Amino acid sequence: MTLQEIIDDSKSIVFFGGAGVSTESGIPDFRSTDGLYNMKYKYPPETILSRTFFMSNPKEFYKFYRDKLIVHNVKPNKAHLKLAELEKAGKLTAVVTQNIDGLHQAAGSKNVYELHGTILKNHCMKCHKSYTLEYIEESGEIPVCGCGGIIKPDVVLYEEPLDDECIAGAVDAISKADTLIIGGTSLAVYPAAGFINYFGGRHLVIINKAATSADTKAELVIREPIGETLGKIEII
């Protein structure tokens, strides 16, 4: 079956996506040859993006965070927009994403499970007051709350657990789907990548430029750019 035929045949699609979904919007991924993990910094990105580093060296953390994780003037691409259309049409029940950029919501998607959190929300570690992304951008080297506490992005860092409520929602959506479309992810990051094992529906589709560990299980594997691929889908 073609992707169009699979979508036409589906009543409850879940999309599971990673960094490759946002690269077409101009956001670099982490693991490609020019991704964040292959750039040179005073400390390795994996170290900087850890809970231990954030607590011990918030100044250096925010220097990297503002420079590399906060990306300006980016807009949803064809993949984000088509997924929002599919949800509005009643075809797609949820988006489960490893991305932290908020582009799915910007495109109009409502039911989005952000496994690794979001750069759009921040909170004081002392009093838990919420802060906007703009506040983080405009504050000093280390964003500080009025109560004196350090403000932390609502992004899941290394050494931190995923949010229990988000996990429960994502697993529930995947387990109830008749079609799971995996796109723009190498399925190398756990525990997130393991969530696809809860899928027991009819159609498994992979849209990714490189091979993944789930390719042999998929009914359809597409190696084309994800925005271009989903952009061609017609919603009946």
CSV table of N, CA and C in Angstrom, one decimal, residues 131-196:
chain,number,residue,atom,x,y,z
A,131,TYR,N,7.7,31.1,33.8
A,131,TYR,CA,8.3,32.2,33.0
A,131,TYR,C,8.2,31.9,31.5
A,132,THR,N,8.2,32.9,30.7
A,132,THR,CA,8.1,32.7,29.3
A,132,THR,C,9.5,32.6,28.7
A,133,LEU,N,9.5,32.2,27.4
A,133,LEU,CA,10.8,32.1,26.7
A,133,LEU,C,11.4,33.5,26.6
A,134,GLU,N,10.6,34.5,26.4
A,134,GLU,CA,11.1,35.9,26.2
A,134,GLU,C,11.8,36.3,27.5
A,135,TYR,N,11.3,35.9,28.6
A,135,TYR,CA,12.0,36.3,29.9
A,135,TYR,C,13.4,35.7,29.9
A,136,ILE,N,13.5,34.4,29.5
A,136,ILE,CA,14.8,33.8,29.5
A,136,ILE,C,15.8,34.5,28.5
A,137,GLU,N,15.3,34.9,27.4
A,137,GLU,CA,16.1,35.5,26.4
A,137,GLU,C,16.6,36.9,26.9
A,138,GLU,N,15.7,37.6,27.6
A,138,GLU,CA,16.0,39.0,28.0
A,138,GLU,C,16.7,39.2,29.3
A,139,SER,N,16.7,38.1,30.1
A,139,SER,CA,17.3,38.2,31.5
A,139,SER,C,18.8,38.1,31.4
A,140,GLY,N,19.5,38.2,32.6
A,140,GLY,CA,20.9,38.2,32.6
A,140,GLY,C,21.5,36.9,32.3
A,141,GLU,N,22.8,36.7,32.6
A,141,GLU,CA,23.5,35.5,32.2
A,141,GLU,C,22.8,34.2,32.8
A,142,ILE,N,22.3,34.4,34.1
A,142,ILE,CA,21.5,33.3,34.7
A,142,ILE,C,20.2,33.8,35.1
A,143,PRO,N,19.1,33.4,34.5
A,143,PRO,CA,17.7,33.9,34.8
A,143,PRO,C,17.4,33.6,36.2
A,144,VAL,N,17.0,34.6,37.0
A,144,VAL,CA,16.7,34.4,38.4
A,144,VAL,C,15.3,34.9,38.7
A,145,CYS,N,14.5,34.2,39.5
A,145,CYS,CA,13.2,34.6,39.9
A,145,CYS,C,13.2,35.7,40.9
A,146,GLY,N,12.1,36.4,41.1
A,146,GLY,CA,12.0,37.4,42.2
A,146,GLY,C,12.2,36.8,43.6
A,147,CYS,N,12.0,35.6,43.7
A,147,CYS,CA,12.2,34.9,45.1
A,147,CYS,C,13.7,34.6,45.3
A,148,GLY,N,14.5,34.7,44.2
A,148,GLY,CA,15.9,34.4,44.3
A,148,GLY,C,16.3,33.0,43.7
A,149,GLY,N,15.3,32.3,43.4
A,149,GLY,CA,15.6,30.9,42.8
A,149,GLY,C,16.0,31.0,41.3
A,150,ILE,N,16.8,30.0,40.9
A,150,ILE,CA,17.2,30.0,39.5
A,150,ILE,C,16.1,29.4,38.7
A,151,ILE,N,15.9,30.0,37.5
A,151,ILE,CA,14.8,29.5,36.6
A,151,ILE,C,15.4,28.5,35.6
A,152,LYS,N,14.6,27.4,35.5
A,152,LYS,CA,15.1,26.3,34.6
A,152,LYS,C,14.1,26.1,33.5
A,153,PRO,N,14.6,25.8,32.3
A,153,PRO,CA,13.7,25.5,31.2
A,153,PRO,C,12.9,24.2,31.4
A,154,ASP,N,11.7,24.1,30.9
A,154,ASP,CA,10.9,22.9,31.1
A,154,ASP,C,11.4,21.9,30.0
A,155,VAL,N,12.7,21.7,29.9
A,155,VAL,CA,13.3,20.7,29.0
A,155,VAL,C,13.9,19.6,29.8
A,156,VAL,N,13.6,18.4,29.3
A,156,VAL,CA,14.2,17.2,30.1
A,156,VAL,C,15.6,17.1,29.8
A,157,LEU,N,16.5,17.3,30.8
A,157,LEU,CA,17.9,17.2,30.6
A,157,LEU,C,18.4,15.7,30.8
A,158,TYR,N,19.6,15.4,30.4
A,158,TYR,CA,20.2,14.1,30.8
A,158,TYR,C,20.2,14.0,32.3
A,159,GLU,N,19.9,12.8,32.7
A,159,GLU,CA,19.8,12.4,34.2
A,159,GLU,C,18.5,12.8,34.8
A,160,GLU,N,17.6,13.3,34.0
A,160,GLU,CA,16.2,13.6,34.5
A,160,GLU,C,15.2,12.6,33.9
A,161,PRO,N,14.2,12.3,34.6
A,161,PRO,CA,13.2,11.3,34.1
A,161,PRO,C,12.2,12.1,33.2
A,162,LEU,N,11.5,11.3,32.3
A,162,LEU,CA,10.5,11.9,31.5
A,162,LEU,C,9.2,12.1,32.4
A,163,ASP,N,8.4,13.0,32.0
A,163,ASP,CA,7.2,13.3,32.8
A,163,ASP,C,6.2,12.2,32.8
A,164,ASP,N,5.7,11.7,33.9
A,164,ASP,CA,4.9,10.5,34.0
A,164,ASP,C,3.6,10.7,33.3
A,165,GLU,N,3.0,11.9,33.4
A,165,GLU,CA,1.7,12.2,32.7
A,165,GLU,C,1.8,12.1,31.2
A,166,CYS,N,2.9,12.7,30.7
A,166,CYS,CA,3.2,12.7,29.3
A,166,CYS,C,3.5,11.3,28.8
A,167,ILE,N,4.2,10.5,29.6
A,167,ILE,CA,4.5,9.1,29.2
A,167,ILE,C,3.1,8.3,29.1
A,168,ALA,N,2.3,8.5,30.1
A,168,ALA,CA,1.0,7.8,30.1
A,168,ALA,C,0.2,8.1,28.9
A,169,GLY,N,0.1,9.4,28.6
A,169,GLY,CA,-0.7,9.8,27.5
A,169,GLY,C,-0.2,9.3,26.1
A,170,ALA,N,1.1,9.4,26.0
A,170,ALA,CA,1.8,8.9,24.7
A,170,ALA,C,1.6,7.4,24.5
A,171,VAL,N,1.8,6.7,25.6
A,171,VAL,CA,1.7,5.2,25.5
A,171,VAL,C,0.2,4.8,25.2
A,172,ASP,N,-0.7,5.5,25.8
A,172,ASP,CA,-2.1,5.2,25.6
A,172,ASP,C,-2.5,5.5,24.2
A,173,ALA,N,-2.1,6.6,23.6
A,173,ALA,CA,-2.4,7.0,22.3
A,173,ALA,C,-1.8,6.0,21.3
A,174,ILE,N,-0.5,5.6,21.5
A,174,ILE,CA,0.1,4.7,20.6
A,174,ILE,C,-0.5,3.3,20.6
A,175,SER,N,-0.9,2.9,21.8
A,175,SER,CA,-1.5,1.5,22.0
A,175,SER,C,-2.9,1.4,21.4
A,176,LYS,N,-3.6,2.6,21.2
A,176,LYS,CA,-4.9,2.6,20.7
A,176,LYS,C,-4.9,2.9,19.2
A,177,ALA,N,-3.8,3.2,18.6
A,177,ALA,CA,-3.8,3.7,17.2
A,177,ALA,C,-3.9,2.5,16.2
A,178,ASP,N,-4.5,2.7,15.1
A,178,ASP,CA,-4.5,1.7,14.1
A,178,ASP,C,-3.4,1.9,13.1
A,179,THR,N,-2.8,3.1,13.1
A,179,THR,CA,-1.6,3.4,12.3
A,179,THR,C,-0.6,4.2,13.1
A,180,LEU,N,0.6,3.8,13.0
A,180,LEU,CA,1.7,4.6,13.6
A,180,LEU,C,2.7,5.0,12.5
A,181,ILE,N,2.9,6.3,12.4
A,181,ILE,CA,3.8,6.9,11.4
A,181,ILE,C,5.0,7.4,12.2
A,182,ILE,N,6.2,6.8,12.0
A,182,ILE,CA,7.4,7.2,12.7
A,182,ILE,C,8.2,8.1,11.7
A,183,GLY,N,8.5,9.3,12.0
A,183,GLY,CA,9.2,10.2,11.1
A,183,GLY,C,10.3,11.0,11.7
A,184,GLY,N,11.4,11.2,10.9
A,184,GLY,CA,12.4,12.1,11.3
A,184,GLY,C,13.2,11.7,12.6
A,185,THR,N,13.3,10.4,12.9
A,185,THR,CA,14.0,10.0,14.1
A,185,THR,C,14.8,8.7,13.8
A,186,SER,N,16.0,8.6,14.4
A,186,SER,CA,16.8,7.4,14.2
A,186,SER,C,16.4,6.3,15.2
A,187,LEU,N,15.5,6.6,16.1
A,187,LEU,CA,15.0,5.7,17.2
A,187,LEU,C,16.2,5.2,18.0
A,188,ALA,N,17.1,6.2,18.3
A,188,ALA,CA,18.3,5.9,19.1
A,188,ALA,C,18.2,6.4,20.5
A,189,VAL,N,17.2,7.2,20.8
A,189,VAL,CA,17.1,7.8,22.1
A,189,VAL,C,16.1,7.1,23.0
A,190,TYR,N,16.6,6.5,24.1
A,190,TYR,CA,15.7,5.8,25.0
A,190,TYR,C,15.6,6.6,26.3
A,191,PRO,N,14.4,6.5,27.0
A,191,PRO,CA,13.4,5.5,26.8
A,191,PRO,C,12.4,5.9,25.7
A,192,ALA,N,12.4,7.1,25.1
A,192,ALA,CA,11.4,7.5,24.2
A,192,ALA,C,11.2,6.6,23.0
A,193,ALA,N,12.3,6.1,22.4
A,193,ALA,CA,12.2,5.2,21.2
A,193,ALA,C,11.5,3.9,21.6
A,194,GLY,N,11.5,3.5,22.8
A,194,GLY,CA,10.9,2.2,23.2
A,194,GLY,C,9.4,2.3,23.2
A,195,PHE,N,8.8,3.5,23.2
A,195,PHE,CA,7.4,3.7,23.2
A,195,PHE,C,6.7,3.0,22.0
A,196,ILE,N,7.4,2.9,20.9
A,196,ILE,CA,6.8,2.4,19.7
A,196,ILE,C,6.4,0.9,19.9
